[in-house]
Coordinates of C-alpha atoms (C1' of nucleotides) in Angstrom, one line a residue:
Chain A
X3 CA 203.2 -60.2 304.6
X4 CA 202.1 -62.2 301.3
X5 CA 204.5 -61.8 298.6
X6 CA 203.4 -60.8 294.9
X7 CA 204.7 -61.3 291.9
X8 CA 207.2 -58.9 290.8
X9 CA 205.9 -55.6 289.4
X10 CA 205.5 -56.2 285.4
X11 CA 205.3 -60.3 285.6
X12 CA 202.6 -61.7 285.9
X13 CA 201.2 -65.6 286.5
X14 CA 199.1 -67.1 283.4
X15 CA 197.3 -69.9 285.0
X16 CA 194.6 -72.4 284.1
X17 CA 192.4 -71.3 281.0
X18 CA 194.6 -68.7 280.4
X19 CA 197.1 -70.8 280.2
X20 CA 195.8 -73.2 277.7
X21 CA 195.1 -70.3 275.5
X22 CA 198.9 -69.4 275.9
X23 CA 199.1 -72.7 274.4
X24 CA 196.8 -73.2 271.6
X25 CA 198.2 -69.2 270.1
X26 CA 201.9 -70.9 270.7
X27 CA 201.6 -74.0 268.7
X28 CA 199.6 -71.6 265.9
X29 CA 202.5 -69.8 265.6
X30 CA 205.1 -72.4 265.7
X31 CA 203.6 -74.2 263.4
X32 CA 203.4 -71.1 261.0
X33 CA 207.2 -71.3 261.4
X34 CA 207.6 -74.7 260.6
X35 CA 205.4 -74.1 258.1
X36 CA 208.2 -71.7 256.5
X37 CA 211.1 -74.2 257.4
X38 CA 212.6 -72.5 260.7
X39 CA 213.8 -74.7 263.1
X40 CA 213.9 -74.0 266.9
X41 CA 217.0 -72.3 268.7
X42 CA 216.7 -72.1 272.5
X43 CA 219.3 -69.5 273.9
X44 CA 220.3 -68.5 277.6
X45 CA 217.4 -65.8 279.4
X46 CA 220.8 -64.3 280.7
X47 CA 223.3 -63.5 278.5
X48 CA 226.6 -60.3 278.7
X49 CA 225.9 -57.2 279.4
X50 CA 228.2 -56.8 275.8
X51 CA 226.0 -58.9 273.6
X52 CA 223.0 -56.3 273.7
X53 CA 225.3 -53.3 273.8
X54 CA 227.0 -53.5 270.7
X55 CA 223.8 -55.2 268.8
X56 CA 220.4 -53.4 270.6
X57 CA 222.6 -50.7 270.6
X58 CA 223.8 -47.9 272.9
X59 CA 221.1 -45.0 271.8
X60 CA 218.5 -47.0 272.2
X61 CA 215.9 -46.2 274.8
X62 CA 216.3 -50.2 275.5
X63 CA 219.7 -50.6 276.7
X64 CA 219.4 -46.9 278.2
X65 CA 216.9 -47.6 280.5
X66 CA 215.0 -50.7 280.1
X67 CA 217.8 -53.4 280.7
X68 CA 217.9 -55.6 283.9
X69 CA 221.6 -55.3 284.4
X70 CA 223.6 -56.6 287.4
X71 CA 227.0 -58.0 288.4
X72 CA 227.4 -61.8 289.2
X73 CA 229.3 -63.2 292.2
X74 CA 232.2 -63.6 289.7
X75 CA 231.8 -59.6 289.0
X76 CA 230.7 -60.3 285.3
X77 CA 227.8 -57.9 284.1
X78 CA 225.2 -59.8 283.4
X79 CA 221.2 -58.5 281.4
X80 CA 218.3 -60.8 281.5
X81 CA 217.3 -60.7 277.3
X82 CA 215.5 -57.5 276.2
X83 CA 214.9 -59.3 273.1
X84 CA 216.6 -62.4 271.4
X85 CA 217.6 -61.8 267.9
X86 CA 220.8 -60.6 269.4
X87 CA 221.3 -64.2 270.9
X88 CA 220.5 -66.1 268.0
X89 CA 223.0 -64.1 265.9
X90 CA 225.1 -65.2 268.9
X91 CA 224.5 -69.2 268.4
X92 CA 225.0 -69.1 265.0
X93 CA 228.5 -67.2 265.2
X94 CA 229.3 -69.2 268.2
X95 CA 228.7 -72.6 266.2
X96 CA 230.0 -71.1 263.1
X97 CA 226.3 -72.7 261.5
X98 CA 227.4 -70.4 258.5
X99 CA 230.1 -72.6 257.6
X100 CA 228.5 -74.7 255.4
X101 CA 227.2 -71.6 253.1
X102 CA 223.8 -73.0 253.4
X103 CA 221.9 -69.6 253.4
X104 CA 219.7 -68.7 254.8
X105 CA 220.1 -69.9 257.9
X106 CA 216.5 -70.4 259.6
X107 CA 215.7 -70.0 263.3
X108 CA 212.7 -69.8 265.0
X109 CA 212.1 -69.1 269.2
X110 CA 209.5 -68.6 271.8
X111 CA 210.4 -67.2 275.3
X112 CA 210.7 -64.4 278.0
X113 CA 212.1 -61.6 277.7
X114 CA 212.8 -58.9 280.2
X115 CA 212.7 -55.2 280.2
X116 CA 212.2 -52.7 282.7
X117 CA 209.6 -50.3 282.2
X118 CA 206.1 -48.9 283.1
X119 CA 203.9 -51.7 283.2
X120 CA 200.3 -50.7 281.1
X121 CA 197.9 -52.3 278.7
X122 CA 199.9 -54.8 276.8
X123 CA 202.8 -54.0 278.9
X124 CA 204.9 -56.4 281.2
X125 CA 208.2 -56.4 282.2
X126 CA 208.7 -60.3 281.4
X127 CA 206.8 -60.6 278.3
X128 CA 207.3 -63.8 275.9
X129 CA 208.5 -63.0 272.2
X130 CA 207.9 -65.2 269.6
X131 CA 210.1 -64.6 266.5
X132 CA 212.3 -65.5 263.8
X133 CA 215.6 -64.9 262.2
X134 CA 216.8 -65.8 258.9
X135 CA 220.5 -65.0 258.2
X136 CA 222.6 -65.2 255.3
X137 CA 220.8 -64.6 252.1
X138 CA 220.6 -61.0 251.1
X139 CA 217.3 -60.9 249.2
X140 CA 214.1 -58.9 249.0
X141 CA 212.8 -62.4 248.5
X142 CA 213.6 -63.5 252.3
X143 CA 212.9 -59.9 253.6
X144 CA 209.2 -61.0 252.1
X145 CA 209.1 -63.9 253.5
X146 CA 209.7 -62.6 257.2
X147 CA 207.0 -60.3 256.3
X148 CA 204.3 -62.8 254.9
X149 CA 205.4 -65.8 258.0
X150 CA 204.3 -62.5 260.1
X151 CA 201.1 -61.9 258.2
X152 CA 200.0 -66.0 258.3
X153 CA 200.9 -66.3 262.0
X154 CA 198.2 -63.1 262.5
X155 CA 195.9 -65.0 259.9
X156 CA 196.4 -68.3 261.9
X157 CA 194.9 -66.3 264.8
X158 CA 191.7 -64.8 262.4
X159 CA 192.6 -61.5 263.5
X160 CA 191.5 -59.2 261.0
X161 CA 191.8 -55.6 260.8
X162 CA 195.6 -55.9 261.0
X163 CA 197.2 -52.9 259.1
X164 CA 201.6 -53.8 258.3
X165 CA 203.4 -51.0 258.3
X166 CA 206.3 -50.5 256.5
X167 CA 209.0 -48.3 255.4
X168 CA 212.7 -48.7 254.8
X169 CA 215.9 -47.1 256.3
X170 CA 218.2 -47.5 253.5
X171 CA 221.7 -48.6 253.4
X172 CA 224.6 -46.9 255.3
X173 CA 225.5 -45.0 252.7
X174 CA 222.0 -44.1 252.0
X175 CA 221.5 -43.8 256.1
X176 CA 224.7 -41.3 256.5
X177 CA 223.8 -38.9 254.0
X178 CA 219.7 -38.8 255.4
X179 CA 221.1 -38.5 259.1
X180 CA 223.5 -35.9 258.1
X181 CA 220.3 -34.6 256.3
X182 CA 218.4 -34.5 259.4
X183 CA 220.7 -33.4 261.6
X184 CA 221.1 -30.5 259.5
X185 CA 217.2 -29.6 259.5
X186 CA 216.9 -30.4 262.9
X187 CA 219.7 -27.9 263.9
X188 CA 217.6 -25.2 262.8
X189 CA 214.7 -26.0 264.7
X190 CA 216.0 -28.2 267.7
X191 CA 215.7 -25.5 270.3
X192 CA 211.2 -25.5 269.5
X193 CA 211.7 -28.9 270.1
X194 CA 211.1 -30.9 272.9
X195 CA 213.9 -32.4 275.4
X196 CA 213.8 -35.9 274.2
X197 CA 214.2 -34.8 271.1
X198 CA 217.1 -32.4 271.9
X199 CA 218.9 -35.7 273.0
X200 CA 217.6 -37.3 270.1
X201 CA 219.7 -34.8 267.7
X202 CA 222.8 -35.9 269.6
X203 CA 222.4 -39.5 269.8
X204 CA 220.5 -40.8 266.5
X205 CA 218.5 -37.8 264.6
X206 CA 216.2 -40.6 263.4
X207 CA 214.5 -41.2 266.4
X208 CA 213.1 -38.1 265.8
X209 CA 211.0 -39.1 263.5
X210 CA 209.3 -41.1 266.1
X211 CA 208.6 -38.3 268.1
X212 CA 204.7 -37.9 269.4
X213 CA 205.1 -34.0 270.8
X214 CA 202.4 -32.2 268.7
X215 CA 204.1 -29.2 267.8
X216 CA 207.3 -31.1 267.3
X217 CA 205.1 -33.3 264.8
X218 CA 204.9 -29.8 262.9
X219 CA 208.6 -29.5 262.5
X220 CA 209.3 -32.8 261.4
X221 CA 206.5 -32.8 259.1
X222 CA 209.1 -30.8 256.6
X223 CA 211.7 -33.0 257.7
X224 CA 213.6 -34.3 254.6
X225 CA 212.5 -37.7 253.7
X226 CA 214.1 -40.5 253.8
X227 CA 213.1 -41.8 250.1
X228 CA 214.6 -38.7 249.1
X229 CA 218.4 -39.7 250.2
X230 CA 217.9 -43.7 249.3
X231 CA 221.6 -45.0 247.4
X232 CA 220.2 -46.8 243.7
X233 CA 220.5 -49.8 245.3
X234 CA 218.3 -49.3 248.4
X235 CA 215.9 -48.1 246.2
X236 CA 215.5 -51.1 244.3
X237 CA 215.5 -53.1 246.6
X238 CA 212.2 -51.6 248.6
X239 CA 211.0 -51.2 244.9
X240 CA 211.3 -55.3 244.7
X241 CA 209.8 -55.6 247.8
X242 CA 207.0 -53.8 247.7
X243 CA 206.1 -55.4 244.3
X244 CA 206.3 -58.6 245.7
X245 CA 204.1 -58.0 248.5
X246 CA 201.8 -56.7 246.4
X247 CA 202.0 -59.6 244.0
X248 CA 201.4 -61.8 247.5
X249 CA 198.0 -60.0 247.8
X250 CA 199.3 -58.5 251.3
X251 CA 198.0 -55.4 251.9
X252 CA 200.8 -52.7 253.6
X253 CA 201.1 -49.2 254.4
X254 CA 204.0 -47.2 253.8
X255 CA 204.9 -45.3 256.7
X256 CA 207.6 -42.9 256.3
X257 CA 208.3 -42.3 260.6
X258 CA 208.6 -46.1 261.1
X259 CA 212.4 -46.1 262.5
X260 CA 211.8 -48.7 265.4
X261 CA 213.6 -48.4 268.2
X262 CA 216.8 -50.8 267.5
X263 CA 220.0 -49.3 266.3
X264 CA 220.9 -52.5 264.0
X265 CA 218.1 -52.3 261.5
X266 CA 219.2 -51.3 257.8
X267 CA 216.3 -51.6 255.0
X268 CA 213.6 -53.0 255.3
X269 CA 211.6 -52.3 258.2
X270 CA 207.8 -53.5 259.4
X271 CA 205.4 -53.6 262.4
X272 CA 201.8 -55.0 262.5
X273 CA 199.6 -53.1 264.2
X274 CA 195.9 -54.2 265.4
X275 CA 192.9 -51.9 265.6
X276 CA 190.6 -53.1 268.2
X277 CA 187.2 -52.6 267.4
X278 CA 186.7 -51.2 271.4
X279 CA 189.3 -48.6 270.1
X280 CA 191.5 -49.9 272.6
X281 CA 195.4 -49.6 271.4
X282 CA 198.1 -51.7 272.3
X283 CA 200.8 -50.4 270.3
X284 CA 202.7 -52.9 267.9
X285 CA 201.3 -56.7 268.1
X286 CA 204.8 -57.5 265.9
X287 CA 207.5 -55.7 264.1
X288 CA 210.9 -57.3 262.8
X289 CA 213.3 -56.1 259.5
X290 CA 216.4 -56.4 258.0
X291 CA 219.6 -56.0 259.4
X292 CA 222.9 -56.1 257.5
X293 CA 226.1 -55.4 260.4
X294 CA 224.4 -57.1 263.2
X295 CA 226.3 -60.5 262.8
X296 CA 230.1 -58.9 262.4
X297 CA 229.2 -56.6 265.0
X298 CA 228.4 -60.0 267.3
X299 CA 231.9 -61.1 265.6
X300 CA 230.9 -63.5 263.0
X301 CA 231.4 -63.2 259.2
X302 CA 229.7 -60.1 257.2
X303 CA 226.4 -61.8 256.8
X304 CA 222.8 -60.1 256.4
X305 CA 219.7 -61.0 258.1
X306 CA 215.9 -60.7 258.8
X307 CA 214.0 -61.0 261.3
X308 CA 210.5 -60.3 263.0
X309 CA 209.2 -61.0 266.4
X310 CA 205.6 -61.2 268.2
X311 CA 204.5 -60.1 271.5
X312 CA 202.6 -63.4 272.8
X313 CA 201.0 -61.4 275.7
X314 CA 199.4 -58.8 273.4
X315 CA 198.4 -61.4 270.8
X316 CA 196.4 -63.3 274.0
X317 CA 194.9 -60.3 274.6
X318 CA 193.4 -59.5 271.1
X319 CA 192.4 -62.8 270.3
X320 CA 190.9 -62.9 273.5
X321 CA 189.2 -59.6 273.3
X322 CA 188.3 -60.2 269.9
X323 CA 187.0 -63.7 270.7
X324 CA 188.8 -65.2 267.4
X325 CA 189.3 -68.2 268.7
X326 CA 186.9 -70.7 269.6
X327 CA 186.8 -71.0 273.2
X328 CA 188.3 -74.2 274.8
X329 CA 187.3 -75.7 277.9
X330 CA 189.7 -78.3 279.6
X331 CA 187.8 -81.8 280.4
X332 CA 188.5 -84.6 282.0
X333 CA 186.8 -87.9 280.8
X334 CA 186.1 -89.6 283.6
X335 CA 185.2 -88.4 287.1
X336 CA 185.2 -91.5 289.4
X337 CA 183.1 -91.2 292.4
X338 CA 183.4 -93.4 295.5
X339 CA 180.1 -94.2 296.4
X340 CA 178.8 -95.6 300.1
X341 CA 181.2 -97.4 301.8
X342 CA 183.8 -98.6 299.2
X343 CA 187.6 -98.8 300.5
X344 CA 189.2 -96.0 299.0
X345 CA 192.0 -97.9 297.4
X346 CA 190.0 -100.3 295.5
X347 CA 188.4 -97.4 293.8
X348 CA 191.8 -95.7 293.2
X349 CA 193.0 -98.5 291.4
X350 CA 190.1 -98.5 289.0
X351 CA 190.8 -94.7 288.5
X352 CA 195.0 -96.0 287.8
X353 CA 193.9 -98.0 285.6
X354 CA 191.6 -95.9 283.4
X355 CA 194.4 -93.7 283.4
X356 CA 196.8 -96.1 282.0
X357 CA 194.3 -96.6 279.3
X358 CA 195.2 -92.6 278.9
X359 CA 191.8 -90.8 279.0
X360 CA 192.1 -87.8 281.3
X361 CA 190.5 -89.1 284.7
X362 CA 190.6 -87.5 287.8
X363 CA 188.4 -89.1 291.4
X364 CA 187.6 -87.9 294.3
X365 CA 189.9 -89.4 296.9
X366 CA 187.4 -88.7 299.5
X367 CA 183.7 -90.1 300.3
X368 CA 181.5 -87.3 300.0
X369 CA 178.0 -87.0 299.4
X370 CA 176.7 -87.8 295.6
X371 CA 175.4 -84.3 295.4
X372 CA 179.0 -83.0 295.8
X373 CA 180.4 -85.5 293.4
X374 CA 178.0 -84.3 290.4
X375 CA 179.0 -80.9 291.2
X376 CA 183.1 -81.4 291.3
X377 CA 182.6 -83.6 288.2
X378 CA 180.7 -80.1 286.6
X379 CA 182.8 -78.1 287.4
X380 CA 186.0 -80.4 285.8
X381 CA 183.2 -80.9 282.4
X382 CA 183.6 -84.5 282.7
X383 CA 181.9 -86.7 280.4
X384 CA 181.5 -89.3 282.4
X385 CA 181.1 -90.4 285.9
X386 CA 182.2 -93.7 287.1
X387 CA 180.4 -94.4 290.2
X388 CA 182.1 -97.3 292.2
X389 CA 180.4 -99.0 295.2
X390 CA 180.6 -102.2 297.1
X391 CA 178.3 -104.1 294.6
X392 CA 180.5 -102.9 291.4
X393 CA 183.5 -103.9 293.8
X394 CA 182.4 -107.1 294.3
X395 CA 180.8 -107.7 290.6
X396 CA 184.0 -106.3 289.1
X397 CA 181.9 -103.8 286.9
X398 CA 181.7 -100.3 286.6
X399 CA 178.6 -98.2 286.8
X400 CA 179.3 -95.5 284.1
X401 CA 177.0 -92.4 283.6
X402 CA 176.8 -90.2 280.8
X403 CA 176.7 -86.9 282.3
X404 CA 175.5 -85.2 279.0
X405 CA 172.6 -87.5 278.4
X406 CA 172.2 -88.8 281.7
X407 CA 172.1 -92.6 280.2
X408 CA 173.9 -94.7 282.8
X409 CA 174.9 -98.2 281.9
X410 CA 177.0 -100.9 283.9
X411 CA 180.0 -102.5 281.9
X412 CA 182.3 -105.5 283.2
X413 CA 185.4 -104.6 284.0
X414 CA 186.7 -107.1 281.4
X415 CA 185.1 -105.4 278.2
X416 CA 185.7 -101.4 279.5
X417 CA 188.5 -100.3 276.9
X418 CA 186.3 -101.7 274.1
X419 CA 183.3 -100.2 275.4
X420 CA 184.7 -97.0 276.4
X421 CA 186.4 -96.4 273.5
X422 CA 182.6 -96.4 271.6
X423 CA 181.1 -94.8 273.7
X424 CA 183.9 -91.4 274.4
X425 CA 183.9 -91.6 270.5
X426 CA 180.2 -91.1 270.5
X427 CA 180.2 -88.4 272.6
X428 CA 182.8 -86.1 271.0
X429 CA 180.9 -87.1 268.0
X430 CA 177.4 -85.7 269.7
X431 CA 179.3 -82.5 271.1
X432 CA 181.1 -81.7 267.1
X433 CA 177.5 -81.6 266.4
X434 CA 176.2 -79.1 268.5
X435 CA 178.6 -77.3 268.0
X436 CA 177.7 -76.9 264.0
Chain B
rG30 C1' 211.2 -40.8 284.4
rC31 C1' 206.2 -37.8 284.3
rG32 C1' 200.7 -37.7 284.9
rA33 C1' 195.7 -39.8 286.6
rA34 C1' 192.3 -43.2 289.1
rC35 C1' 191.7 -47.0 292.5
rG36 C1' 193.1 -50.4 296.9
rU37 C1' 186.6 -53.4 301.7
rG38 C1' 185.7 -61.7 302.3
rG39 C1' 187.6 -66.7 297.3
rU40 C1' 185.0 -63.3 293.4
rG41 C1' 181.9 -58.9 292.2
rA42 C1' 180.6 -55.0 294.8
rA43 C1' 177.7 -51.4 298.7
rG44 C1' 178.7 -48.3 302.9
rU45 C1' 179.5 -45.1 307.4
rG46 C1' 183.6 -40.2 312.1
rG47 C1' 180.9 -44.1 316.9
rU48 C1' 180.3 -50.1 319.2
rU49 C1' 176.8 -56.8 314.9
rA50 C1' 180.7 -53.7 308.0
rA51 C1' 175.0 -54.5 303.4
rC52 C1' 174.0 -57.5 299.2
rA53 C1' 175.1 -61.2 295.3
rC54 C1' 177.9 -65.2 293.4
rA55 C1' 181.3 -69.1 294.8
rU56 C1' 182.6 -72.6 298.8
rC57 C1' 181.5 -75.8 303.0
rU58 C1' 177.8 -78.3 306.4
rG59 C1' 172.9 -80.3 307.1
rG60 C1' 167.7 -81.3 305.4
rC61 C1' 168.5 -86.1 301.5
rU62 C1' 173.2 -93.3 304.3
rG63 C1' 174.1 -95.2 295.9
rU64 C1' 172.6 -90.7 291.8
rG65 C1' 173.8 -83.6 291.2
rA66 C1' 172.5 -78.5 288.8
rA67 C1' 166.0 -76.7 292.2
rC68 C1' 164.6 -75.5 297.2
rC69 C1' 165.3 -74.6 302.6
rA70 C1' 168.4 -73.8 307.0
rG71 C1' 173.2 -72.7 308.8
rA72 C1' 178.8 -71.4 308.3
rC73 C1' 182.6 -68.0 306.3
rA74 C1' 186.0 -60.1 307.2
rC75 C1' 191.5 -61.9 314.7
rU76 C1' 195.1 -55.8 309.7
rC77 C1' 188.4 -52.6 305.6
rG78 C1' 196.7 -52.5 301.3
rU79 C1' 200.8 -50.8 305.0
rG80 C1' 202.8 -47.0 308.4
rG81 C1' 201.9 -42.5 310.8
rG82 C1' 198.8 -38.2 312.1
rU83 C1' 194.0 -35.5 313.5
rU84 C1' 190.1 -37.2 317.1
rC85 C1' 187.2 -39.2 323.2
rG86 C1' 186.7 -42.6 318.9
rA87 C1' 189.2 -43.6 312.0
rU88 C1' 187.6 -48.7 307.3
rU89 C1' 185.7 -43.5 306.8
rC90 C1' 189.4 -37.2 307.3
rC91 C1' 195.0 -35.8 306.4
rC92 C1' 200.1 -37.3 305.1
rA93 C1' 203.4 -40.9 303.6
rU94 C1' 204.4 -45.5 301.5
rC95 C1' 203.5 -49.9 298.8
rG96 C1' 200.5 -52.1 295.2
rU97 C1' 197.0 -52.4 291.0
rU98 C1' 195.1 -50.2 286.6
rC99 C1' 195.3 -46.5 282.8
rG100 C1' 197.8 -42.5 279.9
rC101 C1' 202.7 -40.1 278.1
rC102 C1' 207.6 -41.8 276.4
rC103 C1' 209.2 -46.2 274.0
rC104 C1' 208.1 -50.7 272.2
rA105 C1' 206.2 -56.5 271.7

RNA sequence: GCGAACGUGGUGAAGUGGUUAACACAUCUGGCUGUGAACCAGACACUCGUGGGUUCGAUUCCCAUCGUUCGCCCCA
């Protein structure tokens, strides 16, 4: 029996893989860009960590975590997300200490949660995302939200709409939920199952809620803008102004809630709207948090933070072709020709690789006719054809394979001449390619 | 967790209750012993996802199961 992948993970191989690449180092150096520096946490982490900061109503750490017990009987969850474990570090290294706020951190890795796979969908996806924790200021809530909308620039996606909307402070939180839960009480039995539970758990996941005729009822749901402390206000007020100011265009949306129980303020996703009509729910989404790090055990410090799904981001640029495409080459394709020994020719093909152009041979004699065809297929720009007679007149016979010009070099003079001539030819291809 | 569609070579994809399962692309071999993208001739399905049932006979019909894809929920 073959064995498969596991359902939800899936292998990202060759091309695909080198756009996984080129989309990654966009959006790293976006963060860099902004001044985050890289934290690399643990995939597995306790059970604990995402309890008390994902939070217990969350659909996530209801259903979606990948929990188990260890030999040593510890419970154990492969990451459903990683903000949790950056708050982590920086309690665990007490990186506070030095009241240098904020505290900047960038990451890029998989992350695990168990659901239906679909369009967009895996169960090991990568997340790209940062944190920035210590500072409580619109002005760093903005700049999550702007990194956000450069990293989506970086990748010329247009039609990108940014959502956003804000939760309030607890104060302003408790007297909206009690608000809710007041309304809803009235209602709640119209209303569909989830949402019964809802009530119970967190009356703002309601909000969410796609049911059509529940959509009715919470349409006259009190609003959230309505029960906002001074404070809360003014601070959405601020950052709205300065987005605007930014030239970043937004939408309020008064049902964002997200699905994470430690957001507080601020919150945003980015949605894309594909021109095949094809949705693939949130490409990002991140906010402001404000107990997350004492709930982790650390000081009472606020933070921000936004992340990316990488594999939905592939997808869009990939559907909407917004990056150039990029074909791997090698440079040299040496090709054993009649009768040479093998080795001689793979030490020519060493040493053109210690030189460091990409170079790959074929370390069998086959016909010519193949050897054109393999060095196609790997878009090499040159052959290197290698015989007895260039064997024994140390020399290479070196063929242009885009202008079919073939010349022979001495062995003695090829980094000079090679270097000309590969210079030449990226210089003919950045041509055609205006 | 709920709902739908689909599962035939490396890939795309026809097809049928009956003995050789189309076609195309890719690959390999030769025509052509050191110069290819053309052409010609060959090669390539010991389980038609897996298990069971109906039948004289199943890749085809039925059931189950697994998988893939898509939708709902939720999110990235």
């Amino acid at each position: 029996m073959e064995i498969k992948p596991v359902k939800g993970a899936h292998d990202v191989i060759r091309d695909e893989a080198s756009d996984y690449n080129r989309i990654e180092e966009a959006l790293i150096r976006i963060a860099e860009v902004y001044a985050y520096e890289e934290f690399r946490t643990p995939v597995l982490e306790h059970t604990e960590l995402f309890t008390r900061s994902v939070g217990d109503s969350s659909d996530i750490v209801r259903k979606e975590m990948y929990t188990f017990l260890d030999k040593g009987g510890r419970s154990l969850t492969l990451r459903p997300e990683v903000t949790a474990s950056i708050i982590r570090t920086i309690v665990n290294n007490k990186l506070y200490a030095n009241q240098d706020f904020p505290i900047k951190a960038y990451y890029l890795g998989p992350v695990f949660r168990y659901e239906r796979p679909q369009a967009g969908r895996y169960r090991q996806f990568s997340q790209f995302g940062i944190e920035a924790v210590g500072l409580d200021s619109p002005l760093i809530d903005v700049e999550a939200i702007a990194l956000g909308y450069n990293c989506l620039k970086a990748l010329k996606l247009e039609d990108i709409t940014l959502k956003i909307n804000t939760l309030g402070d607890e104060e302003s939180r408790n007297n909206y939920r009690e608000a809710l839960r007041r309304y809803f009480e009235g209602h709640i039995t119209n209303m569909c199952p989830d949402c019964q539970e809802r009530l119970k758990l967190n009356p703002l996941r309601i909000l969410d809620c796609k049911v059509e005729s529940d959509r009715e009822i919470i349409k006259s749901a009190p609003r959230i803008h309505d029960y906002l402390s001074i404070a809360s206000k003014d601070r959405f007020d601020k950052t709205v102004n300065l987005l605007d100011s930014l030239g970043i265009k937004f939408d309020i949306d008064e049902s964002l809630v997200r699905g994470l129980d430690y957001y507080s303020e601020v919150v945003f996703e980015y949605h894309f709207i594909s021109s095949s009509g094809q949705t693939l729910g949130a490409l990002g989404g991140g906010g402001h948090y404000s107990e997350l790090v004492s709930e982790i055990g650390g000081p009472s410090l606020v933070g921000v933070g936004l992340s990316f799904g990488v594999e939905r981001l592939v997808q869009v640029v990939a559907s909407e072709k917004s990056l150039p495409d990029y074909a791997s080459f090698v440079t040299f394709y040496v090709m054993p020709v009649g009768n040479v020994e093998l080795e001689k020719v793979y030490e020519i093909n060493e040493k053109l690789r210690r030189f460091g152009y990409p170079t790959e041979m074929s370390y069998e004699i086959k016909p010519l006719k193949t050897l054109f065809k393999k060095a196609e297929r790997r878009n090499a720009l040159f052959a290197v054809l290698i015989g007895e007679d260039e064997i024994k007149n140390d020399t290479l016979t070196l063929k242009n394979l885009r202008t079919q010009e073939q010349t022979t070099v001495a062995m003695g003079d090829i980094e000079r001449v090679v270097d000309q001539m590969i210079y030449e030819v990226l210089q003919a291809i950045d041509e055609e390619e205006k």
